[in-house]
Amino acid sequence: ESTPAPEGESENEEAAGPKMCHGLVTLTAPQGQIETGEFKPAAGGARAVSGADCRWVFDVPHATALSLTFDNFHLTGEHGHVFVYSGADMVAKNLNVHHALDAGSTFHTYTGLEPPRGTLYVPAGEVLIIFQCEAADSGAGFRLSWTSETGDTASGSPGPP
């Protein structure tokens, strides 16, 4: 189990296992999983701390694209959001935004009313995912698997649908 990076600092995690929700985490592995909290399938899915604000930056060396698959997703109505930003400029612009709803344009946004369907193909090697939920959505959370493409070779990803 890792300890959270101090506020305003990034934590680079390469260890096996899902990368949990705790501030800002930088991911450089070509594939893996992230989740918002302790995953308890018998209890109805992932559990996150209410009022969560979690950020994952994907900065996979030589990656040209990422495929994101939500294996579990639970948000209620409009109380929680998952924002996906694509490309180095958008990642830098939105990395430290306090309220992601006020940020620049997203590549994709998910809510309880608009949950993910299938795999999201992001044609960029740098991606930022921001998960924010209000206290009203204390059971909110997700588990996501990713794979990357580097140049002409895929790392577990078939490419765009």
PDB file of C-alpha atoms in Angstrom:
ATOM      1  CA  GLU A   1       0.000   0.000   0.000  1.00  0.00           C
ATOM      2  CA  SER A   2       1.408   3.380  -0.946  1.00  0.00           C
ATOM      3  CA  THR A   3       1.083   6.607   0.967  1.00  0.00           C
ATOM      4  CA  PRO A   4      -0.421   9.677  -0.679  1.00  0.00           C
ATOM      5  CA  ALA A   5       1.913  12.297  -2.119  1.00  0.00           C
ATOM      6  CA  PRO A   6       1.844  15.626  -0.294  1.00  0.00           C
ATOM      7  CA  GLU A   7      -0.723  18.070  -1.689  1.00  0.00           C
ATOM      8  CA  GLY A   8       0.415  19.633  -4.936  1.00  0.00           C
ATOM      9  CA  GLU A   9       2.965  16.903  -5.631  1.00  0.00           C
ATOM     10  CA  SER A  10       2.783  14.003  -8.010  1.00  0.00           C
ATOM     11  CA  GLU A  11       3.286  10.378  -7.125  1.00  0.00           C
ATOM     12  CA  ASN A  12       4.676   7.987  -9.727  1.00  0.00           C
ATOM     13  CA  GLU A  13       3.462   4.425  -9.172  1.00  0.00           C
ATOM     14  CA  GLU A  14       4.797   1.414 -11.027  1.00  0.00           C
ATOM     15  CA  ALA A  15       3.925  -1.320  -8.509  1.00  0.00           C
ATOM     16  CA  ALA A  16       1.505  -4.080  -9.482  1.00  0.00           C
ATOM     17  CA  GLY A  17      -2.143  -3.756  -8.540  1.00  0.00           C
ATOM     18  CA  PRO A  18      -4.762  -1.054  -9.053  1.00  0.00           C
ATOM     19  CA  LYS A  19      -3.764   2.578  -8.552  1.00  0.00           C
ATOM     20  CA  MET A  20      -6.089   3.917  -5.869  1.00  0.00           C
ATOM     21  CA  CYS A  21      -7.828   7.267  -5.574  1.00  0.00           C
ATOM     22  CA  HIS A  22      -5.653   9.605  -3.506  1.00  0.00           C
ATOM     23  CA  GLY A  23      -4.810  12.975  -4.998  1.00  0.00           C
ATOM     24  CA  LEU A  24      -2.595  13.074  -8.080  1.00  0.00           C
ATOM     25  CA  VAL A  25      -0.974   9.898  -9.403  1.00  0.00           C
ATOM     26  CA  THR A  26       1.245   9.754 -12.497  1.00  0.00           C
ATOM     27  CA  LEU A  27       1.094   6.476 -14.418  1.00  0.00           C
ATOM     28  CA  THR A  28       3.805   5.393 -16.858  1.00  0.00           C
ATOM     29  CA  ALA A  29       3.091   1.658 -17.218  1.00  0.00           C
ATOM     30  CA  PRO A  30       1.817   0.532 -20.649  1.00  0.00           C
ATOM     31  CA  GLN A  31      -1.204  -1.159 -19.051  1.00  0.00           C
ATOM     32  CA  GLY A  32      -2.877  -1.556 -15.672  1.00  0.00           C
ATOM     33  CA  GLN A  33      -5.877  -0.657 -13.510  1.00  0.00           C
ATOM     34  CA  ILE A  34      -7.029   2.282 -11.460  1.00  0.00           C
ATOM     35  CA  GLU A  35      -9.927   2.432  -9.045  1.00  0.00           C
ATOM     36  CA  THR A  36     -11.474   5.006  -6.799  1.00  0.00           C
ATOM     37  CA  GLY A  37     -11.440   3.008  -3.607  1.00  0.00           C
ATOM     38  CA  GLU A  38     -11.626  -0.403  -2.054  1.00  0.00           C
ATOM     39  CA  PHE A  39     -13.462  -2.639  -4.516  1.00  0.00           C
ATOM     40  CA  LYS A  40     -16.157  -4.712  -2.806  1.00  0.00           C
ATOM     41  CA  PRO A  41     -18.320  -6.493  -5.401  1.00  0.00           C
ATOM     42  CA  ALA A  42     -20.616  -7.954  -2.732  1.00  0.00           C
ATOM     43  CA  ALA A  43     -21.320  -4.456  -1.397  1.00  0.00           C
ATOM     44  CA  GLY A  44     -22.361  -3.042  -4.765  1.00  0.00           C
ATOM     45  CA  GLY A  45     -19.089  -1.859  -6.302  1.00  0.00           C
ATOM     46  CA  ALA A  46     -16.238   0.480  -5.556  1.00  0.00           C
ATOM     47  CA  ARG A  47     -16.428   2.805  -2.580  1.00  0.00           C
ATOM     48  CA  ALA A  48     -14.786   6.219  -2.610  1.00  0.00           C
ATOM     49  CA  VAL A  49     -14.486   8.813   0.093  1.00  0.00           C
ATOM     50  CA  SER A  50     -17.383  11.242  -0.282  1.00  0.00           C
ATOM     51  CA  GLY A  51     -16.303  14.549  -1.742  1.00  0.00           C
ATOM     52  CA  ALA A  52     -13.453  12.860  -3.661  1.00  0.00           C
ATOM     53  CA  ASP A  53     -11.159  14.738  -6.032  1.00  0.00           C
ATOM     54  CA  CYS A  54      -8.769  12.238  -7.603  1.00  0.00           C
ATOM     55  CA  ARG A  55      -6.513  12.676 -10.628  1.00  0.00           C
ATOM     56  CA  TRP A  56      -4.540  10.229 -12.711  1.00  0.00           C
ATOM     57  CA  VAL A  57      -2.087  11.422 -15.361  1.00  0.00           C
ATOM     58  CA  PHE A  58      -1.170   8.819 -17.967  1.00  0.00           C
ATOM     59  CA  ASP A  59       2.272   9.617 -19.359  1.00  0.00           C
ATOM     60  CA  VAL A  60       3.257   6.322 -20.970  1.00  0.00           C
ATOM     61  CA  PRO A  61       6.617   6.569 -22.779  1.00  0.00           C
ATOM     62  CA  HIS A  62       6.229   6.394 -26.583  1.00  0.00           C
ATOM     63  CA  ALA A  63       2.457   5.856 -26.349  1.00  0.00           C
ATOM     64  CA  THR A  64       0.372   7.166 -29.219  1.00  0.00           C
ATOM     65  CA  ALA A  65      -3.026   6.112 -27.862  1.00  0.00           C
ATOM     66  CA  LEU A  66      -4.772   4.643 -24.824  1.00  0.00           C
ATOM     67  CA  SER A  67      -7.796   2.354 -24.574  1.00  0.00           C
ATOM     68  CA  LEU A  68      -9.818   2.867 -21.380  1.00  0.00           C
ATOM     69  CA  THR A  69     -12.349   0.270 -20.227  1.00  0.00           C
ATOM     70  CA  PHE A  70     -14.536   0.850 -17.173  1.00  0.00           C
ATOM     71  CA  ASP A  71     -14.889  -2.573 -15.545  1.00  0.00           C
ATOM     72  CA  ASN A  72     -17.135  -1.158 -12.796  1.00  0.00           C
ATOM     73  CA  PHE A  73     -18.889   2.216 -12.677  1.00  0.00           C
ATOM     74  CA  HIS A  74     -21.259   3.670 -10.101  1.00  0.00           C
ATOM     75  CA  LEU A  75     -22.252   7.330  -9.943  1.00  0.00           C
ATOM     76  CA  THR A  76     -25.668   8.648  -8.960  1.00  0.00           C
ATOM     77  CA  GLY A  77     -27.256  11.211 -11.248  1.00  0.00           C
ATOM     78  CA  GLU A  78     -25.173  14.362 -11.592  1.00  0.00           C
ATOM     79  CA  HIS A  79     -23.474  14.168  -8.168  1.00  0.00           C
ATOM     80  CA  GLY A  80     -20.234  12.713  -9.522  1.00  0.00           C
ATOM     81  CA  HIS A  81     -18.195  13.180 -12.673  1.00  0.00           C
ATOM     82  CA  VAL A  82     -15.355  11.465 -14.472  1.00  0.00           C
ATOM     83  CA  PHE A  83     -13.555  13.821 -16.874  1.00  0.00           C
ATOM     84  CA  VAL A  84     -11.116  12.562 -19.512  1.00  0.00           C
ATOM     85  CA  TYR A  85      -8.681  15.094 -21.022  1.00  0.00           C
ATOM     86  CA  SER A  86      -6.509  14.169 -23.980  1.00  0.00           C
ATOM     87  CA  GLY A  87      -3.168  15.526 -25.198  1.00  0.00           C
ATOM     88  CA  ALA A  88      -0.266  17.267 -23.459  1.00  0.00           C
ATOM     89  CA  ASP A  89      -1.782  20.778 -23.732  1.00  0.00           C
ATOM     90  CA  MET A  90      -5.132  19.768 -22.209  1.00  0.00           C
ATOM     91  CA  VAL A  91      -3.430  17.742 -19.456  1.00  0.00           C
ATOM     92  CA  ALA A  92      -1.227  20.720 -18.484  1.00  0.00           C
ATOM     93  CA  LYS A  93      -4.151  23.174 -18.663  1.00  0.00           C
ATOM     94  CA  ASN A  94      -6.464  21.106 -16.428  1.00  0.00           C
ATOM     95  CA  LEU A  95      -4.054  19.392 -14.039  1.00  0.00           C
ATOM     96  CA  ASN A  96      -4.596  21.725 -11.086  1.00  0.00           C
ATOM     97  CA  VAL A  97      -8.107  23.025 -11.794  1.00  0.00           C
ATOM     98  CA  HIS A  98     -10.125  23.043  -8.556  1.00  0.00           C
ATOM     99  CA  HIS A  99     -13.516  22.353 -10.147  1.00  0.00           C
ATOM    100  CA  ALA A 100     -13.181  20.290 -13.306  1.00  0.00           C
ATOM    101  CA  LEU A 101     -16.651  21.426 -14.420  1.00  0.00           C
ATOM    102  CA  ASP A 102     -15.164  24.900 -14.921  1.00  0.00           C
ATOM    103  CA  ALA A 103     -12.161  23.571 -16.845  1.00  0.00           C
ATOM    104  CA  GLY A 104     -11.460  23.577 -20.555  1.00  0.00           C
ATOM    105  CA  SER A 105     -13.116  21.184 -22.941  1.00  0.00           C
ATOM    106  CA  THR A 106     -12.921  17.500 -22.121  1.00  0.00           C
ATOM    107  CA  PHE A 107     -12.322  14.613 -24.479  1.00  0.00           C
ATOM    108  CA  HIS A 108     -15.156  12.816 -22.687  1.00  0.00           C
ATOM    109  CA  THR A 109     -17.267  13.252 -19.526  1.00  0.00           C
ATOM    110  CA  TYR A 110     -19.163  10.543 -17.636  1.00  0.00           C
ATOM    111  CA  THR A 111     -21.870  10.870 -14.967  1.00  0.00           C
ATOM    112  CA  GLY A 112     -24.451   8.573 -13.426  1.00  0.00           C
ATOM    113  CA  LEU A 113     -26.835   9.715 -16.156  1.00  0.00           C
ATOM    114  CA  GLU A 114     -24.235   9.167 -18.893  1.00  0.00           C
ATOM    115  CA  PRO A 115     -22.162   6.134 -17.829  1.00  0.00           C
ATOM    116  CA  PRO A 116     -19.434   4.634 -20.035  1.00  0.00           C
ATOM    117  CA  ARG A 117     -20.428   2.132 -22.688  1.00  0.00           C
ATOM    118  CA  GLY A 118     -17.664  -0.054 -24.064  1.00  0.00           C
ATOM    119  CA  THR A 119     -14.042   0.945 -24.447  1.00  0.00           C
ATOM    120  CA  LEU A 120     -13.016   4.578 -24.893  1.00  0.00           C
ATOM    121  CA  TYR A 121     -10.194   4.923 -27.422  1.00  0.00           C
ATOM    122  CA  VAL A 122      -8.116   8.070 -26.781  1.00  0.00           C
ATOM    123  CA  PRO A 123      -5.751   8.941 -29.657  1.00  0.00           C
ATOM    124  CA  ALA A 124      -3.110  10.535 -27.400  1.00  0.00           C
ATOM    125  CA  GLY A 125      -0.238   9.321 -25.251  1.00  0.00           C
ATOM    126  CA  GLU A 126      -0.900  11.839 -22.474  1.00  0.00           C
ATOM    127  CA  VAL A 127      -4.277  11.607 -20.747  1.00  0.00           C
ATOM    128  CA  LEU A 128      -5.695  13.090 -17.541  1.00  0.00           C
ATOM    129  CA  ILE A 129      -8.638  11.525 -15.711  1.00  0.00           C
ATOM    130  CA  ILE A 130     -10.317  13.538 -12.963  1.00  0.00           C
ATOM    131  CA  PHE A 131     -12.867  11.913 -10.653  1.00  0.00           C
ATOM    132  CA  GLN A 132     -14.929  14.267  -8.497  1.00  0.00           C
ATOM    133  CA  CYS A 133     -17.994  13.452  -6.431  1.00  0.00           C
ATOM    134  CA  GLU A 134     -20.066  15.306  -3.882  1.00  0.00           C
ATOM    135  CA  ALA A 135     -20.785  14.074  -0.379  1.00  0.00           C
ATOM    136  CA  ALA A 136     -24.287  13.181  -1.628  1.00  0.00           C
ATOM    137  CA  ASP A 137     -22.760  10.366  -3.717  1.00  0.00           C
ATOM    138  CA  SER A 138     -20.819   8.562  -0.979  1.00  0.00           C
ATOM    139  CA  GLY A 139     -21.034   5.202  -2.797  1.00  0.00           C
ATOM    140  CA  ALA A 140     -19.589   6.585  -6.018  1.00  0.00           C
ATOM    141  CA  GLY A 141     -16.681   4.913  -7.708  1.00  0.00           C
ATOM    142  CA  PHE A 142     -15.224   3.030 -10.639  1.00  0.00           C
ATOM    143  CA  ARG A 143     -12.578   0.560 -11.714  1.00  0.00           C
ATOM    144  CA  LEU A 144     -10.830   1.184 -15.011  1.00  0.00           C
ATOM    145  CA  SER A 145      -8.355  -0.890 -17.026  1.00  0.00           C
ATOM    146  CA  TRP A 146      -6.058   0.682 -19.590  1.00  0.00           C
ATOM    147  CA  THR A 147      -3.801  -0.470 -22.376  1.00  0.00           C
ATOM    148  CA  SER A 148      -1.557   1.663 -24.542  1.00  0.00           C
ATOM    149  CA  GLU A 149      -0.407   1.686 -28.134  1.00  0.00           C
ATOM    150  CA  THR A 150       3.136   2.616 -29.024  1.00  0.00           C
ATOM    151  CA  GLY A 151       3.866   3.429 -32.642  1.00  0.00           C
ATOM    152  CA  ASP A 152       2.754   0.525 -34.834  1.00  0.00           C
ATOM    153  CA  THR A 153       2.535  -2.021 -32.007  1.00  0.00           C
ATOM    154  CA  ALA A 154      -0.386  -2.367 -29.654  1.00  0.00           C
ATOM    155  CA  SER A 155       0.022  -3.349 -26.016  1.00  0.00           C
ATOM    156  CA  GLY A 156      -3.184  -5.310 -25.584  1.00  0.00           C
ATOM    157  CA  SER A 157      -5.302  -2.878 -27.596  1.00  0.00           C
ATOM    158  CA  PRO A 158      -6.987  -3.483 -30.952  1.00  0.00           C
ATOM    159  CA  GLY A 159      -7.027   0.254 -31.844  1.00  0.00           C
ATOM    160  CA  PRO A 160     -10.030   2.419 -32.588  1.00  0.00           C
ATOM    161  CA  PRO A 161     -13.420   0.726 -32.848  1.00  0.00           C
TER     162      PRO A 161
END
